[in-house]
PDB file of C-alpha atoms in Angstrom:
ATOM      1  CA  UNK A   1      -0.078  -0.006   0.161  1.00  0.00           C
ATOM      2  CA  UNK A   2       0.881   3.322  -0.832  1.00  0.00           C
ATOM      3  CA  UNK A   3       2.324   5.348   2.157  1.00  0.00           C
ATOM      4  CA  UNK A   4       0.605   8.785   1.388  1.00  0.00           C
ATOM      5  CA  UNK A   5      -2.586   9.732   1.086  1.00  0.00           C
ATOM      6  CA  UNK A   6      -3.825  12.536  -1.500  1.00  0.00           C
ATOM      7  CA  UNK A   7      -7.116  14.048  -2.294  1.00  0.00           C
ATOM      8  CA  UNK A   8      -8.612  12.265  -5.196  1.00  0.00           C
ATOM      9  CA  UNK A   9      -9.434  15.627  -7.353  1.00  0.00           C
ATOM     10  CA  UNK A  10      -8.715  19.224  -7.716  1.00  0.00           C
ATOM     11  CA  UNK A  11      -9.846  22.236  -9.691  1.00  0.00           C
ATOM     12  CA  UNK A  12      -7.309  25.106 -10.397  1.00  0.00           C
ATOM     13  CA  UNK A  13      -7.970  28.155 -12.357  1.00  0.00           C
ATOM     14  CA  UNK A  14      -5.848  29.023 -15.260  1.00  0.00           C
ATOM     15  CA  UNK A  15      -3.079  31.337 -14.412  1.00  0.00           C
ATOM     16  CA  UNK A  16      -3.628  30.808 -10.139  1.00  0.00           C
ATOM     17  CA  UNK A  17      -1.095  28.896  -7.986  1.00  0.00           C
ATOM     18  CA  UNK A  18      -2.301  25.168  -7.627  1.00  0.00           C
ATOM     19  CA  UNK A  19      -1.448  23.735  -4.460  1.00  0.00           C
ATOM     20  CA  UNK A  20      -1.473  20.042  -3.861  1.00  0.00           C
ATOM     21  CA  UNK A  21      -1.477  18.349  -0.468  1.00  0.00           C
ATOM     22  CA  UNK A  22       0.013  15.024   0.670  1.00  0.00           C
ATOM     23  CA  UNK A  23      -0.050  13.316   3.996  1.00  0.00           C
ATOM     24  CA  UNK A  24       3.094  11.106   4.947  1.00  0.00           C
ATOM     25  CA  UNK A  25       2.651  10.580   8.533  1.00  0.00           C
ATOM     26  CA  UNK A  26       4.588   7.592   8.701  1.00  0.00           C
ATOM     27  CA  UNK A  27       7.664   8.528   6.716  1.00  0.00           C
ATOM     28  CA  UNK A  28      10.756   7.645   8.066  1.00  0.00           C
ATOM     29  CA  UNK A  29      13.754   9.784   8.443  1.00  0.00           C
ATOM     30  CA  UNK A  30      15.686   8.365   5.690  1.00  0.00           C
ATOM     31  CA  UNK A  31      12.541   8.495   3.112  1.00  0.00           C
ATOM     32  CA  UNK A  32      12.623  11.468   0.317  1.00  0.00           C
ATOM     33  CA  UNK A  33       9.006  12.814  -0.903  1.00  0.00           C
ATOM     34  CA  UNK A  34       8.853  12.790  -4.511  1.00  0.00           C
ATOM     35  CA  UNK A  35       6.341  14.119  -6.941  1.00  0.00           C
ATOM     36  CA  UNK A  36       5.504  12.880 -10.291  1.00  0.00           C
ATOM     37  CA  UNK A  37       2.847  13.535 -12.718  1.00  0.00           C
ATOM     38  CA  UNK A  38       1.129  11.884 -15.704  1.00  0.00           C
ATOM     39  CA  UNK A  39      -0.521  13.632 -18.430  1.00  0.00           C
ATOM     40  CA  UNK A  40      -3.188  11.395 -20.177  1.00  0.00           C
ATOM     41  CA  UNK A  41      -1.560   8.290 -21.774  1.00  0.00           C
ATOM     42  CA  UNK A  42       1.646   9.383 -21.109  1.00  0.00           C
ATOM     43  CA  UNK A  43       4.713   7.832 -18.884  1.00  0.00           C
ATOM     44  CA  UNK A  44       4.948   9.737 -15.443  1.00  0.00           C
ATOM     45  CA  UNK A  45       7.077  12.949 -15.653  1.00  0.00           C
ATOM     46  CA  UNK A  46       9.222  13.870 -12.246  1.00  0.00           C
ATOM     47  CA  UNK A  47       8.774  17.202 -11.147  1.00  0.00           C
ATOM     48  CA  UNK A  48      10.512  17.522  -7.786  1.00  0.00           C
ATOM     49  CA  UNK A  49      11.669  15.728  -4.584  1.00  0.00           C
ATOM     50  CA  UNK A  50      12.972  16.333  -1.242  1.00  0.00           C
ATOM     51  CA  UNK A  51      13.898  15.239   2.329  1.00  0.00           C
ATOM     52  CA  UNK A  52      13.179  17.952   4.576  1.00  0.00           C
ATOM     53  CA  UNK A  53      14.195  21.158   3.263  1.00  0.00           C
ATOM     54  CA  UNK A  54      11.871  23.165   0.880  1.00  0.00           C
ATOM     55  CA  UNK A  55      12.899  22.686  -2.548  1.00  0.00           C
ATOM     56  CA  UNK A  56      12.001  24.661  -5.929  1.00  0.00           C
ATOM     57  CA  UNK A  57      12.806  24.456  -9.679  1.00  0.00           C
ATOM     58  CA  UNK A  58      11.550  25.555 -12.815  1.00  0.00           C
ATOM     59  CA  UNK A  59       8.427  23.771 -12.459  1.00  0.00           C
ATOM     60  CA  UNK A  60       7.133  23.566  -8.893  1.00  0.00           C
ATOM     61  CA  UNK A  61       8.019  24.282  -5.524  1.00  0.00           C
ATOM     62  CA  UNK A  62       7.765  21.511  -2.922  1.00  0.00           C
ATOM     63  CA  UNK A  63       7.165  22.457   0.808  1.00  0.00           C
ATOM     64  CA  UNK A  64       7.722  19.846   3.467  1.00  0.00           C
ATOM     65  CA  UNK A  65       6.398  20.428   7.102  1.00  0.00           C
ATOM     66  CA  UNK A  66       9.154  20.583  10.063  1.00  0.00           C
ATOM     67  CA  UNK A  67       7.603  17.316  11.184  1.00  0.00           C
ATOM     68  CA  UNK A  68       7.918  15.876   7.717  1.00  0.00           C
ATOM     69  CA  UNK A  69       4.391  14.569   8.147  1.00  0.00           C
ATOM     70  CA  UNK A  70       2.900  16.209   5.072  1.00  0.00           C
ATOM     71  CA  UNK A  71       4.176  18.429   2.156  1.00  0.00           C
ATOM     72  CA  UNK A  72       2.596  20.693  -0.893  1.00  0.00           C
ATOM     73  CA  UNK A  73       3.252  20.904  -4.033  1.00  0.00           C
ATOM     74  CA  UNK A  74       2.821  24.289  -5.627  1.00  0.00           C
ATOM     75  CA  UNK A  75       2.734  25.180  -9.433  1.00  0.00           C
ATOM     76  CA  UNK A  76       2.845  28.722  -9.174  1.00  0.00           C
ATOM     77  CA  UNK A  77       1.141  29.443 -12.514  1.00  0.00           C
ATOM     78  CA  UNK A  78      -1.022  26.535 -13.737  1.00  0.00           C
ATOM     79  CA  UNK A  79      -2.119  26.276 -17.108  1.00  0.00           C
ATOM     80  CA  UNK A  80      -4.149  24.045 -19.093  1.00  0.00           C
ATOM     81  CA  UNK A  81      -1.084  21.912 -19.768  1.00  0.00           C
ATOM     82  CA  UNK A  82      -0.740  21.317 -16.169  1.00  0.00           C
ATOM     83  CA  UNK A  83      -3.919  18.945 -16.293  1.00  0.00           C
ATOM     84  CA  UNK A  84      -2.978  15.647 -15.181  1.00  0.00           C
ATOM     85  CA  UNK A  85      -2.929  13.254 -12.064  1.00  0.00           C
ATOM     86  CA  UNK A  86      -0.340  14.024  -9.616  1.00  0.00           C
ATOM     87  CA  UNK A  87       1.456  11.501  -7.611  1.00  0.00           C
ATOM     88  CA  UNK A  88       3.117  12.049  -4.092  1.00  0.00           C
ATOM     89  CA  UNK A  89       5.610   8.995  -3.416  1.00  0.00           C
ATOM     90  CA  UNK A  90       7.628   8.617  -0.264  1.00  0.00           C
ATOM     91  CA  UNK A  91      10.220   5.948  -1.109  1.00  0.00           C
ATOM     92  CA  UNK A  92       9.552   2.631   0.583  1.00  0.00           C
ATOM     93  CA  UNK A  93      12.978   1.313   1.033  1.00  0.00           C
ATOM     94  CA  UNK A  94      16.288   3.274   1.690  1.00  0.00           C
ATOM     95  CA  UNK A  95      17.931   1.991  -1.393  1.00  0.00           C
ATOM     96  CA  UNK A  96      16.447   1.264  -4.592  1.00  0.00           C
ATOM     97  CA  UNK A  97      14.058   2.661  -7.419  1.00  0.00           C
ATOM     98  CA  UNK A  98      10.700   0.583  -6.412  1.00  0.00           C
ATOM     99  CA  UNK A  99       8.023   3.449  -6.076  1.00  0.00           C
ATOM    100  CA  UNK A 100       4.625   2.631  -4.583  1.00  0.00           C
ATOM    101  CA  UNK A 101       2.394   5.214  -6.383  1.00  0.00           C
ATOM    102  CA  UNK A 102      -1.084   5.856  -4.977  1.00  0.00           C
ATOM    103  CA  UNK A 103      -4.052   6.910  -6.654  1.00  0.00           C
ATOM    104  CA  UNK A 104      -2.928  10.523  -6.942  1.00  0.00           C
ATOM    105  CA  UNK A 105      -4.652  13.478  -7.319  1.00  0.00           C
ATOM    106  CA  UNK A 106      -6.280  14.540 -10.351  1.00  0.00           C
ATOM    107  CA  UNK A 107      -5.858  18.069 -10.939  1.00  0.00           C
ATOM    108  CA  UNK A 108      -7.981  19.882 -13.660  1.00  0.00           C
ATOM    109  CA  UNK A 109      -6.742  23.332 -14.779  1.00  0.00           C
ATOM    110  CA  UNK A 110      -9.807  25.455 -15.969  1.00  0.00           C
ATOM    111  CA  UNK A 111      -9.859  28.114 -18.504  1.00  0.00           C
TER     112      UNK A 111
ATOM    113  CA  UNK B   1      20.022  13.328 -24.459  1.00  0.00           C
ATOM    114  CA  UNK B   2      17.660  10.458 -25.925  1.00  0.00           C
ATOM    115  CA  UNK B   3      14.923   9.643 -23.650  1.00  0.00           C
ATOM    116  CA  UNK B   4      13.716   6.252 -22.346  1.00  0.00           C
ATOM    117  CA  UNK B   5      12.647   4.212 -25.285  1.00  0.00           C
ATOM    118  CA  UNK B   6      10.290   1.272 -25.292  1.00  0.00           C
ATOM    119  CA  UNK B   7       9.308  -1.388 -27.996  1.00  0.00           C
ATOM    120  CA  UNK B   8       7.074  -2.178 -29.102  1.00  0.00           C
ATOM    121  CA  UNK B   9       4.513   0.483 -28.529  1.00  0.00           C
ATOM    122  CA  UNK B  10       1.604  -1.519 -28.983  1.00  0.00           C
ATOM    123  CA  UNK B  11       1.146  -5.330 -28.717  1.00  0.00           C
ATOM    124  CA  UNK B  12      -2.099  -7.422 -29.437  1.00  0.00           C
ATOM    125  CA  UNK B  13      -1.402 -11.312 -27.814  1.00  0.00           C
ATOM    126  CA  UNK B  14      -3.774 -14.062 -27.376  1.00  0.00           C
ATOM    127  CA  UNK B  15      -4.131 -16.088 -23.937  1.00  0.00           C
ATOM    128  CA  UNK B  16      -1.463 -18.659 -23.184  1.00  0.00           C
ATOM    129  CA  UNK B  17       1.169 -16.892 -25.418  1.00  0.00           C
ATOM    130  CA  UNK B  18       4.388 -15.190 -23.966  1.00  0.00           C
ATOM    131  CA  UNK B  19       5.628 -12.110 -24.797  1.00  0.00           C
ATOM    132  CA  UNK B  20       8.931  -9.593 -24.336  1.00  0.00           C
ATOM    133  CA  UNK B  21       8.986  -6.116 -24.292  1.00  0.00           C
ATOM    134  CA  UNK B  22      12.093  -3.897 -24.512  1.00  0.00           C
ATOM    135  CA  UNK B  23      13.479  -0.778 -22.910  1.00  0.00           C
ATOM    136  CA  UNK B  24      16.540   1.243 -23.701  1.00  0.00           C
ATOM    137  CA  UNK B  25      17.195   3.738 -20.505  1.00  0.00           C
ATOM    138  CA  UNK B  26      18.955   6.861 -20.781  1.00  0.00           C
ATOM    139  CA  UNK B  27      22.671   6.909 -21.867  1.00  0.00           C
ATOM    140  CA  UNK B  28      24.725   6.596 -18.688  1.00  0.00           C
ATOM    141  CA  UNK B  29      21.582   5.396 -16.393  1.00  0.00           C
ATOM    142  CA  UNK B  30      22.460   1.973 -14.893  1.00  0.00           C
ATOM    143  CA  UNK B  31      18.822   1.417 -13.090  1.00  0.00           C
ATOM    144  CA  UNK B  32      16.056   0.147 -14.912  1.00  0.00           C
ATOM    145  CA  UNK B  33      12.518  -0.073 -13.213  1.00  0.00           C
ATOM    146  CA  UNK B  34       9.410  -1.839 -14.707  1.00  0.00           C
ATOM    147  CA  UNK B  35       5.696  -0.874 -13.824  1.00  0.00           C
ATOM    148  CA  UNK B  36       2.166  -2.058 -14.985  1.00  0.00           C
ATOM    149  CA  UNK B  37      -0.615   0.386 -15.071  1.00  0.00           C
ATOM    150  CA  UNK B  38      -3.988  -0.665 -15.116  1.00  0.00           C
ATOM    151  CA  UNK B  39      -7.245   1.452 -14.709  1.00  0.00           C
ATOM    152  CA  UNK B  40      -8.092  -1.084 -11.886  1.00  0.00           C
ATOM    153  CA  UNK B  41      -4.836  -1.526  -9.612  1.00  0.00           C
ATOM    154  CA  UNK B  42      -2.994   1.821 -11.240  1.00  0.00           C
ATOM    155  CA  UNK B  43       0.751   2.052 -11.225  1.00  0.00           C
ATOM    156  CA  UNK B  44       2.420  -1.145  -9.753  1.00  0.00           C
ATOM    157  CA  UNK B  45       6.007  -1.646  -9.505  1.00  0.00           C
ATOM    158  CA  UNK B  46       7.008  -5.170 -11.282  1.00  0.00           C
ATOM    159  CA  UNK B  47      10.953  -5.076 -10.664  1.00  0.00           C
ATOM    160  CA  UNK B  48      13.852  -2.962 -10.698  1.00  0.00           C
ATOM    161  CA  UNK B  49      17.481  -3.921 -12.324  1.00  0.00           C
ATOM    162  CA  UNK B  50      20.789  -2.444 -11.347  1.00  0.00           C
ATOM    163  CA  UNK B  51      23.865  -3.306 -13.260  1.00  0.00           C
ATOM    164  CA  UNK B  52      22.466  -6.691 -14.412  1.00  0.00           C
ATOM    165  CA  UNK B  53      21.260  -7.768 -11.121  1.00  0.00           C
ATOM    166  CA  UNK B  54      17.486  -7.691  -9.943  1.00  0.00           C
ATOM    167  CA  UNK B  55      17.745  -5.313  -7.218  1.00  0.00           C
ATOM    168  CA  UNK B  56      13.998  -4.997  -6.024  1.00  0.00           C
ATOM    169  CA  UNK B  57      10.854  -7.100  -6.704  1.00  0.00           C
ATOM    170  CA  UNK B  58       7.516  -6.200  -6.572  1.00  0.00           C
ATOM    171  CA  UNK B  59       4.476  -8.524  -5.771  1.00  0.00           C
ATOM    172  CA  UNK B  60       3.436 -10.001  -9.228  1.00  0.00           C
ATOM    173  CA  UNK B  61       3.809 -14.129 -10.254  1.00  0.00           C
ATOM    174  CA  UNK B  62       6.625 -15.735 -11.153  1.00  0.00           C
ATOM    175  CA  UNK B  63       5.054 -15.483 -14.910  1.00  0.00           C
ATOM    176  CA  UNK B  64       6.450 -11.857 -15.104  1.00  0.00           C
ATOM    177  CA  UNK B  65      10.432 -11.747 -15.254  1.00  0.00           C
ATOM    178  CA  UNK B  66      13.064  -9.772 -16.670  1.00  0.00           C
ATOM    179  CA  UNK B  67      16.672  -9.267 -17.210  1.00  0.00           C
ATOM    180  CA  UNK B  68      19.026  -6.546 -18.161  1.00  0.00           C
ATOM    181  CA  UNK B  69      22.117  -6.353 -20.351  1.00  0.00           C
ATOM    182  CA  UNK B  70      25.465  -5.203 -20.116  1.00  0.00           C
ATOM    183  CA  UNK B  71      24.601  -1.877 -22.137  1.00  0.00           C
ATOM    184  CA  UNK B  72      21.614  -1.456 -19.274  1.00  0.00           C
ATOM    185  CA  UNK B  73      19.078  -2.219 -21.958  1.00  0.00           C
ATOM    186  CA  UNK B  74      16.194  -4.547 -20.031  1.00  0.00           C
ATOM    187  CA  UNK B  75      13.546  -6.788 -21.182  1.00  0.00           C
ATOM    188  CA  UNK B  76      10.851  -8.181 -19.334  1.00  0.00           C
ATOM    189  CA  UNK B  77       9.072 -11.178 -20.356  1.00  0.00           C
ATOM    190  CA  UNK B  78       5.347 -12.345 -19.873  1.00  0.00           C
ATOM    191  CA  UNK B  79       4.504 -16.228 -19.966  1.00  0.00           C
ATOM    192  CA  UNK B  80       1.313 -17.864 -20.188  1.00  0.00           C
ATOM    193  CA  UNK B  81      -0.918 -14.427 -20.708  1.00  0.00           C
ATOM    194  CA  UNK B  82      -3.872 -14.023 -18.980  1.00  0.00           C
ATOM    195  CA  UNK B  83      -6.656 -11.267 -20.176  1.00  0.00           C
ATOM    196  CA  UNK B  84      -5.702  -9.634 -16.757  1.00  0.00           C
ATOM    197  CA  UNK B  85      -2.272  -9.057 -18.292  1.00  0.00           C
ATOM    198  CA  UNK B  86      -3.894  -6.208 -20.819  1.00  0.00           C
ATOM    199  CA  UNK B  87      -2.143  -3.383 -19.228  1.00  0.00           C
ATOM    200  CA  UNK B  88       0.348  -0.200 -20.039  1.00  0.00           C
ATOM    201  CA  UNK B  89       3.900  -1.399 -19.122  1.00  0.00           C
ATOM    202  CA  UNK B  90       6.063   1.305 -18.564  1.00  0.00           C
ATOM    203  CA  UNK B  91      10.095   1.324 -18.106  1.00  0.00           C
ATOM    204  CA  UNK B  92      11.730   4.116 -16.135  1.00  0.00           C
ATOM    205  CA  UNK B  93      15.374   4.616 -15.985  1.00  0.00           C
ATOM    206  CA  UNK B  94      17.644   6.208 -13.173  1.00  0.00           C
ATOM    207  CA  UNK B  95      21.390   6.729 -12.464  1.00  0.00           C
ATOM    208  CA  UNK B  96      20.527   4.269  -9.589  1.00  0.00           C
ATOM    209  CA  UNK B  97      21.545   6.275  -6.460  1.00  0.00           C
ATOM    210  CA  UNK B  98      19.306   6.811  -3.505  1.00  0.00           C
ATOM    211  CA  UNK B  99      17.842  10.027  -4.625  1.00  0.00           C
ATOM    212  CA  UNK B 100      17.715   9.925  -7.961  1.00  0.00           C
ATOM    213  CA  UNK B 101      14.544  10.643 -10.246  1.00  0.00           C
ATOM    214  CA  UNK B 102      13.233   8.101 -12.423  1.00  0.00           C
ATOM    215  CA  UNK B 103      12.518   8.929 -16.156  1.00  0.00           C
ATOM    216  CA  UNK B 104       9.690   7.025 -17.608  1.00  0.00           C
ATOM    217  CA  UNK B 105       9.286   5.956 -21.161  1.00  0.00           C
ATOM    218  CA  UNK B 106       5.899   6.150 -23.017  1.00  0.00           C
ATOM    219  CA  UNK B 107       5.300   2.663 -22.404  1.00  0.00           C
ATOM    220  CA  UNK B 108       4.054  -0.596 -24.189  1.00  0.00           C
ATOM    221  CA  UNK B 109       0.136  -0.814 -24.339  1.00  0.00           C
ATOM    222  CA  UNK B 110      -0.689  -4.869 -24.143  1.00  0.00           C
ATOM    223  CA  UNK B 111      -3.787  -6.283 -25.234  1.00  0.00           C
ATOM    224  CA  UNK B 112      -4.369  -9.620 -24.395  1.00  0.00           C
ATOM    225  CA  UNK B 113      -7.205 -11.328 -26.429  1.00  0.00           C
TER     226      UNK B 113
END
């Protein structure tokens, strides 16, 4: 089972910030939080990941709470092309690429 | 740099047959993971290969197997196909370290009739 919980769906107006929450209350100290997204019929796309500090890249920002039990992915200016299923993943093991994907959040960016 | 490539993109088989799917990772990547995606079960991890060795394995029956070659290219094989094996099979490559992101290919859509 996935170690994360996310809302099944969210809407966001085009041009506004999209804030996608994720709960991972059982996260271990050496586990990273990853975010991927999957646009219809394509392979998942890496967005960002972090351990305990907030992270930012050209796509998004990741805010991790101090206790690391939850995080928020922020898309600062959502566009229609950001409509996708967003997955929050906590690494199951300390080593290896065996990601456990939950059902994710279906984000709809509305014009 | 070229992305992850998977061949074939589409495949139709009948029950009882076997199938082999291929994945070419990004140049320099040593880890290749395989996932199955179905509408009912979502994305599920099959196995991961790193430097020609299976490093992690998901909860799938022995009909699902894989291997990795010295150039990091990987194949997965499904024997005795069942209708429930119809799915999108995704391959992902990474450098293989503890916090490396995975890069996914476009997938192979397998239909079992």
